[in-house]
Coordinates of C-alpha atoms and ligand atoms in Angstrom, one line a residue:
X25 CA 84.3 -56.0 -57.2
X26 CA 82.4 -54.0 -54.7
X27 CA 81.5 -56.1 -51.7
X28 CA 78.0 -54.8 -51.3
X29 CA 77.2 -55.6 -55.0
X30 CA 78.6 -59.1 -54.5
X31 CA 76.4 -59.5 -51.4
X32 CA 73.3 -58.2 -53.2
X33 CA 73.8 -60.5 -56.1
X34 CA 76.1 -63.4 -55.0
X35 CA 77.0 -63.7 -58.6
X36 CA 73.4 -64.3 -59.5
X37 CA 71.8 -61.1 -60.7
X38 CA 68.2 -61.2 -59.5
X39 CA 65.5 -58.6 -59.9
X40 CA 63.0 -57.5 -57.3
X41 CA 60.7 -60.4 -58.3
X42 CA 63.4 -63.0 -57.9
X43 CA 63.8 -63.6 -61.6
X44 CA 67.4 -64.6 -62.5
X45 CA 68.9 -62.1 -65.0
X46 CA 71.7 -63.8 -66.8
X47 CA 71.0 -62.7 -70.4
X48 CA 72.3 -59.4 -72.0
X49 CA 71.1 -58.3 -75.4
X50 CA 73.5 -55.8 -76.9
X51 CA 72.5 -53.5 -79.8
X52 CA 75.8 -52.5 -81.3
X53 CA 74.3 -50.1 -83.8
X54 CA 71.1 -48.2 -84.5
X55 CA 71.7 -48.5 -88.3
X56 CA 70.1 -51.1 -90.5
X57 CA 70.3 -52.0 -94.2
X58 CA 66.6 -52.9 -94.3
X59 CA 63.5 -50.9 -93.6
X60 CA 61.0 -53.6 -92.6
X61 CA 57.4 -52.4 -92.6
X62 CA 56.8 -53.6 -89.0
X63 CA 60.1 -52.3 -87.6
X64 CA 61.1 -49.0 -89.1
X65 CA 58.9 -45.9 -89.2
X66 CA 58.0 -44.4 -92.5
X67 CA 60.0 -41.3 -93.5
X68 CA 63.5 -40.4 -92.5
X69 CA 65.0 -42.1 -89.5
X70 CA 67.2 -39.9 -87.4
X71 CA 70.7 -41.4 -87.1
X72 CA 72.4 -41.2 -83.7
X73 CA 75.5 -39.0 -83.8
X74 CA 78.7 -41.1 -83.9
X75 CA 80.0 -40.1 -80.5
X76 CA 76.7 -41.1 -78.9
X77 CA 77.3 -44.7 -79.9
X78 CA 79.1 -46.9 -77.4
X79 CA 82.6 -47.8 -78.7
X80 CA 83.4 -51.5 -78.8
X81 CA 85.8 -51.3 -75.9
X82 CA 83.1 -49.6 -73.8
X83 CA 80.6 -52.4 -74.6
X84 CA 83.3 -55.0 -73.8
X85 CA 83.9 -53.4 -70.4
X86 CA 80.2 -53.4 -69.5
X87 CA 80.0 -57.1 -70.5
X88 CA 83.0 -58.0 -68.4
X89 CA 81.4 -56.3 -65.4
X90 CA 78.1 -58.0 -66.2
X91 CA 79.8 -61.3 -66.4
X92 CA 81.1 -60.7 -62.9
X93 CA 77.5 -60.2 -61.7
X94 CA 76.2 -63.4 -63.3
X95 CA 75.5 -62.6 -67.0
X96 CA 76.4 -65.7 -68.9
X97 CA 74.5 -65.3 -72.1
X98 CA 74.9 -62.5 -74.7
X99 CA 73.0 -61.8 -77.9
X100 CA 74.4 -59.3 -80.3
X101 CA 71.8 -57.4 -82.3
X102 CA 71.2 -54.0 -83.9
X103 CA 69.9 -52.2 -86.0
X104 CA 71.7 -54.7 -88.1
X105 CA 74.8 -55.8 -86.2
X106 CA 76.8 -56.8 -89.3
X107 CA 76.7 -53.3 -90.8
X108 CA 78.9 -52.0 -88.1
X109 CA 82.6 -51.8 -89.1
X110 CA 85.0 -54.3 -87.4
X111 CA 82.2 -56.3 -85.8
X112 CA 84.2 -59.5 -86.4
X113 CA 87.0 -58.2 -84.2
X114 CA 84.5 -57.1 -81.6
X115 CA 82.8 -60.5 -81.6
X116 CA 86.1 -62.3 -81.2
X117 CA 86.9 -60.2 -78.1
X118 CA 83.4 -60.8 -76.7
X119 CA 83.9 -64.5 -77.1
X120 CA 87.0 -64.3 -74.9
X121 CA 85.3 -62.8 -71.9
X122 CA 85.5 -65.3 -69.0
X123 CA 82.0 -66.3 -67.8
X124 CA 80.2 -65.6 -71.1
X125 CA 79.4 -69.1 -72.2
X126 CA 76.7 -68.5 -74.8
X127 CA 76.9 -65.9 -77.6
X128 CA 74.4 -65.5 -80.3
X129 CA 73.7 -63.1 -83.1
X130 CA 70.5 -61.7 -84.4
X131 CA 70.8 -60.6 -88.0
X132 CA 68.7 -60.1 -91.2
X133 CA 71.2 -62.4 -92.9
X134 CA 72.0 -60.1 -95.8
X135 CA 75.7 -59.7 -95.0
X136 CA 76.0 -63.0 -93.0
X137 CA 77.5 -65.4 -95.5
X138 CA 81.0 -63.8 -95.5
X139 CA 81.1 -63.8 -91.7
X140 CA 80.1 -67.5 -91.2
X141 CA 83.6 -68.9 -91.0
X142 CA 84.8 -66.3 -88.6
X143 CA 81.8 -66.8 -86.4
X144 CA 82.4 -70.6 -86.2
X145 CA 86.1 -70.0 -85.7
X146 CA 85.5 -67.9 -82.5
X147 CA 82.9 -70.4 -81.2
X148 CA 79.6 -68.7 -82.1
X149 CA 77.1 -71.3 -83.1
X150 CA 73.8 -69.7 -82.4
X151 CA 72.1 -67.6 -85.0
X152 CA 68.7 -65.9 -85.2
X153 CA 67.9 -64.8 -88.8
X154 CA 64.9 -62.7 -89.6
X155 CA 62.9 -64.0 -92.6
X156 CA 59.2 -63.3 -92.9
X157 CA 58.6 -64.9 -96.3
X158 CA 59.9 -67.4 -98.8
X159 CA 58.8 -65.3 -101.8
X160 CA 61.5 -63.0 -103.2
X161 CA 59.0 -60.3 -104.4
X162 CA 57.3 -60.2 -101.1
X163 CA 60.6 -60.0 -99.3
X164 CA 61.3 -56.8 -101.2
X165 CA 57.9 -55.4 -100.3
X166 CA 58.4 -56.2 -96.6
X167 CA 62.0 -55.1 -96.2
X168 CA 62.6 -52.7 -99.1
X169 CA 65.5 -54.7 -100.5
X170 CA 65.7 -57.3 -103.2
X171 CA 67.8 -59.7 -101.1
X172 CA 65.8 -62.9 -100.5
X173 CA 68.3 -65.1 -102.4
X174 CA 71.2 -63.8 -100.4
X175 CA 69.5 -64.4 -97.1
X176 CA 68.4 -67.9 -98.1
X177 CA 71.9 -68.7 -99.4
X178 CA 73.3 -67.6 -96.0
X179 CA 70.8 -69.8 -94.1
X180 CA 71.8 -72.8 -96.3
X181 CA 75.5 -72.2 -95.8
X182 CA 75.0 -71.8 -92.1
X183 CA 73.2 -75.1 -92.0
X184 CA 76.1 -76.8 -93.9
X185 CA 78.6 -75.3 -91.5
X186 CA 76.9 -76.7 -88.5
X187 CA 75.5 -73.6 -86.8
X188 CA 72.9 -74.7 -84.3
X189 CA 70.3 -73.7 -83.4
X190 CA 69.5 -71.5 -86.4
X191 CA 66.3 -69.7 -85.4
X192 CA 64.2 -68.1 -88.2
X193 CA 62.3 -65.2 -86.8
X194 CA 59.0 -64.7 -88.7
X195 CA 56.8 -61.7 -87.8
X196 CA 53.3 -63.0 -88.5
X197 CA 51.2 -60.5 -90.4
X198 CA 47.6 -60.9 -91.6
X199 CA 47.3 -60.1 -95.3
X200 CA 51.0 -60.1 -95.8
X201 CA 52.5 -63.5 -94.9
X202 CA 49.6 -65.4 -93.4
X203 CA 49.4 -67.4 -96.6
X204 CA 53.0 -68.6 -96.1
X205 CA 53.0 -69.6 -92.4
X206 CA 52.4 -73.2 -93.3
X207 CA 55.2 -73.2 -95.8
X208 CA 57.5 -71.6 -93.2
X209 CA 56.5 -74.1 -90.6
X210 CA 57.1 -76.9 -93.1
X211 CA 60.8 -75.9 -93.3
X212 CA 61.2 -77.6 -89.9
X213 CA 60.3 -81.0 -91.5
X214 CA 63.2 -80.8 -93.9
X215 CA 65.8 -78.8 -92.0
X216 CA 66.9 -78.5 -88.4
X217 CA 65.7 -74.9 -88.3
X218 CA 63.8 -73.4 -85.4
X219 CA 61.0 -71.4 -87.0
X220 CA 59.7 -68.8 -84.5
X221 CA 56.5 -67.0 -85.2
X222 CA 56.5 -63.6 -83.5
X223 CA 53.3 -61.6 -82.8
X224 CA 53.7 -58.2 -84.3
X225 CA 54.0 -55.4 -81.7
X226 CA 52.8 -52.0 -82.9
X227 CA 55.4 -49.4 -82.2
X228 CA 54.7 -46.4 -84.4
X229 CA 51.6 -47.2 -86.4
X230 CA 48.9 -48.6 -84.2
X231 CA 46.4 -49.1 -87.1
X232 CA 48.8 -51.1 -89.1
X233 CA 49.8 -53.1 -86.1
X234 CA 46.3 -53.9 -84.9
X235 CA 44.8 -54.7 -88.4
X236 CA 47.7 -57.0 -89.3
X237 CA 48.3 -58.6 -86.0
X238 CA 48.0 -62.4 -85.9
X239 CA 47.9 -64.0 -82.4
X240 CA 49.6 -67.3 -81.5
X241 CA 46.2 -69.1 -81.5
X242 CA 45.5 -67.7 -85.0
X243 CA 48.9 -69.0 -86.2
X244 CA 48.3 -72.4 -84.6
X245 CA 45.0 -72.7 -86.5
X246 CA 46.7 -71.7 -89.8
X247 CA 49.4 -74.4 -89.4
X248 CA 47.1 -77.0 -87.9
X249 CA 46.8 -79.0 -91.2
X250 CA 50.5 -79.9 -90.8
X251 CA 49.6 -82.1 -87.9
X252 CA 49.8 -82.1 -84.1
X253 CA 52.4 -79.9 -82.4
X254 CA 54.2 -81.8 -79.7
X255 CA 55.3 -79.6 -76.9
X256 CA 59.0 -79.3 -76.1
X257 CA 60.4 -78.5 -72.7
X258 CA 59.9 -75.0 -71.6
X259 CA 61.9 -73.6 -68.7
X260 CA 63.5 -70.4 -67.6
X261 CA 66.7 -71.3 -69.6
X262 CA 64.8 -71.0 -72.9
X263 CA 63.2 -67.6 -72.2
X264 CA 59.8 -66.5 -73.6
X265 CA 59.3 -68.8 -76.6
X266 CA 56.8 -71.6 -76.3
X267 CA 58.3 -74.5 -78.3
X268 CA 56.9 -77.4 -80.3
X269 CA 57.8 -80.0 -82.9
X270 CA 55.9 -81.5 -85.7
X271 CA 56.0 -85.3 -85.6
X272 CA 59.2 -86.5 -87.1
X273 CA 60.5 -83.0 -87.7
X274 CA 64.2 -82.1 -87.8
X275 CA 63.5 -78.6 -86.4
X276 CA 61.2 -76.8 -84.0
X277 CA 58.3 -74.4 -84.2
X278 CA 58.2 -71.6 -81.6
X279 CA 55.9 -68.8 -80.7
X280 CA 56.9 -65.5 -79.2
X281 CA 53.6 -64.0 -78.2
X282 CA 54.1 -60.7 -76.4
X283 CA 50.7 -59.5 -77.3
X284 CA 48.4 -62.4 -76.5
X285 CA 50.4 -64.2 -73.8
X286 CA 52.3 -62.4 -71.1
X287 CA 55.7 -64.0 -70.9
X288 CA 57.2 -61.6 -68.3
X289 CA 57.6 -64.3 -65.7
X290 CA 60.1 -66.1 -68.0
X291 CA 62.0 -62.9 -68.7
X292 CA 65.7 -63.2 -67.9
X293 CA 66.9 -60.2 -70.0
X294 CA 68.6 -57.0 -69.8
X295 CA 69.3 -54.9 -72.8
X296 CA 72.2 -52.5 -73.6
X297 CA 71.3 -50.0 -76.3
X298 CA 73.8 -48.7 -78.8
X299 CA 73.7 -45.3 -77.2
X300 CA 74.7 -46.7 -73.8
X301 CA 71.5 -47.2 -71.9
X302 CA 70.5 -50.3 -69.9
X303 CA 66.9 -51.2 -70.5
X304 CA 65.4 -53.9 -68.3
X305 CA 62.2 -54.3 -70.2
X306 CA 61.6 -54.0 -74.0
X307 CA 58.2 -52.5 -73.4
X308 CA 59.2 -50.0 -70.8
X309 CA 60.9 -46.7 -71.5
X310 CA 62.6 -46.8 -68.1
X311 CA 66.3 -46.8 -68.8
X312 CA 69.6 -46.5 -66.8
X313 CA 72.3 -44.4 -68.5
X314 CA 75.5 -46.3 -68.1
X315 CA 77.4 -44.4 -70.8
X316 CA 77.7 -41.2 -68.8
X317 CA 79.3 -42.8 -65.7
X318 CA 81.5 -44.9 -68.0
X319 CA 82.8 -41.9 -69.8
X320 CA 83.2 -39.9 -66.6
X321 CA 85.6 -42.5 -65.2
X322 CA 83.3 -44.5 -63.0
X323 CA 85.0 -47.4 -61.2
X324 CA 84.1 -51.0 -62.1
X325 CA 82.2 -51.1 -58.8
X326 CA 80.2 -48.0 -59.7
X327 CA 79.4 -49.5 -63.1
X328 CA 78.4 -52.8 -61.5
X329 CA 76.1 -50.8 -59.2
X330 CA 74.5 -49.2 -62.3
X331 CA 73.8 -52.7 -63.7
X332 CA 72.2 -53.8 -60.4
X333 CA 70.2 -50.5 -60.4
X334 CA 68.9 -51.2 -64.0
X335 CA 67.9 -54.7 -63.0
X336 CA 66.1 -53.4 -59.9
X337 CA 64.0 -51.2 -62.1
X338 CA 62.7 -54.2 -64.1
X339 CA 58.9 -54.2 -63.9
X340 CA 57.0 -57.3 -62.9
X341 CA 55.1 -57.2 -66.2
X342 CA 54.3 -54.9 -69.0
X343 CA 51.4 -55.2 -71.4
X344 CA 52.1 -55.1 -75.1
X345 CA 48.7 -53.9 -76.1
X346 CA 48.6 -50.4 -77.5
X347 CA 51.5 -48.5 -79.1
X348 CA 54.9 -47.9 -77.6
X349 CA 55.9 -44.8 -79.3
X350 CA 59.0 -44.3 -77.2
X351 CA 60.6 -47.6 -78.0
X352 CA 62.5 -47.8 -81.3
X353 CA 62.5 -51.5 -82.0
X354 CA 64.7 -51.0 -85.0
X355 CA 67.5 -49.7 -82.8
X356 CA 66.8 -51.7 -79.6
X357 CA 67.0 -54.9 -81.6
X358 CA 64.1 -57.0 -80.3
Ligands
LIG419 N1 68.6 -56.5 -87.9 C1 68.4 -57.7 -87.1 C2 67.4 -58.6 -87.7 O1 66.7 -58.2 -88.6 O2 67.2 -59.7 -87.1 C3 68.2 -57.4 -85.6 C4 67.3 -56.4 -85.2 S1 65.6 -56.8 -85.5 C5 64.8 -55.3 -84.7 C6 65.3 -58.0 -84.3 C7 64.0 -58.7 -84.3 O3 62.9 -57.9 -84.0 C8 63.7 -59.3 -85.7 O4 63.6 -60.7 -85.7 C9 62.3 -58.7 -86.0 O5 61.5 -59.7 -86.6 C10 61.8 -58.3 -84.7 N2 60.8 -57.2 -84.7 C11 61.0 -56.0 -85.2 N3 59.9 -55.2 -85.2 C12 59.0 -56.0 -84.6 C13 57.6 -55.7 -84.3 N4 57.0 -54.6 -84.5 N5 56.9 -56.8 -83.7 C14 57.5 -58.0 -83.5 N6 58.8 -58.2 -83.8 C15 59.5 -57.2 -84.3

């Protein structure tokens, strides 16, 4: 590796504000088998041309170089990662990269069940599964697919097979699932699930976003009848979620509150989009194109420099109020 990059980073990738960046989120596809109301714009969604999407070997090369710079943690997301062909093989190769000690998958769970044994076999234990409701009819209204039973079955099987932690991502929406937040939080009493309530960010429909938005404090009031929330440790290792536990609970309740609480100071993330851009902030449209140098034969040192450059562009903080029309959440992967 290039000496200057090594000196800049000393194998610890730090941004301008001294935050340690050790976490890469990779969106392996912009395609999804759901059209969630908060995530996908209405109307036709333009598909990226095939040759614009990074090939698996290109992604693996970037991860290898990132690992040399201090990336230790990787989350694979989408679109829906499990719709991409041959993702099992890709995940197995990812798991073999030296220095990557923590791999997790964010999925809507629809295709998950048949991948569970493979995931355990290659050492992936951490899953984030999106589930905003426990009602099959409402699931269809939120996502466009009649698939609640499949997702719940995959969650049950993942619990049986010892995946841990299994985080359930719930986007909290007034008038849509506010009446179920207590029931969703109650899951943590019975199962070792980490239920994480996410404040809705408005990407393409500011009216929908604002009228439906429920803030962390609103959610806490709704679930207050379940009892006191005991605070769990929060540190840079755990990223932006604030974490709690109901007395005697098997699992945890978390809040990801990009709208009401700035969590930028905890941010340790860099994102790689499926079309080959490094994005140092979910809420900023400043990106670093790494696909072009990669395809033009850049050396590993030059690609490492591109990663360092992307990290250097990470803003100190970014507000989530208002609409971020440029950001395509459904393809960046959260
Ligand atoms: N298909 C996968 C899934 O469903 O988990 C991964 C991609 S999805 C975009 C990743 C996460 O982003 C999901 O947990 C989803 O709840 C969250 N998300 C999507 N749109 C959001 C929005 N407008 N506000 C807050 N969270 C959002």
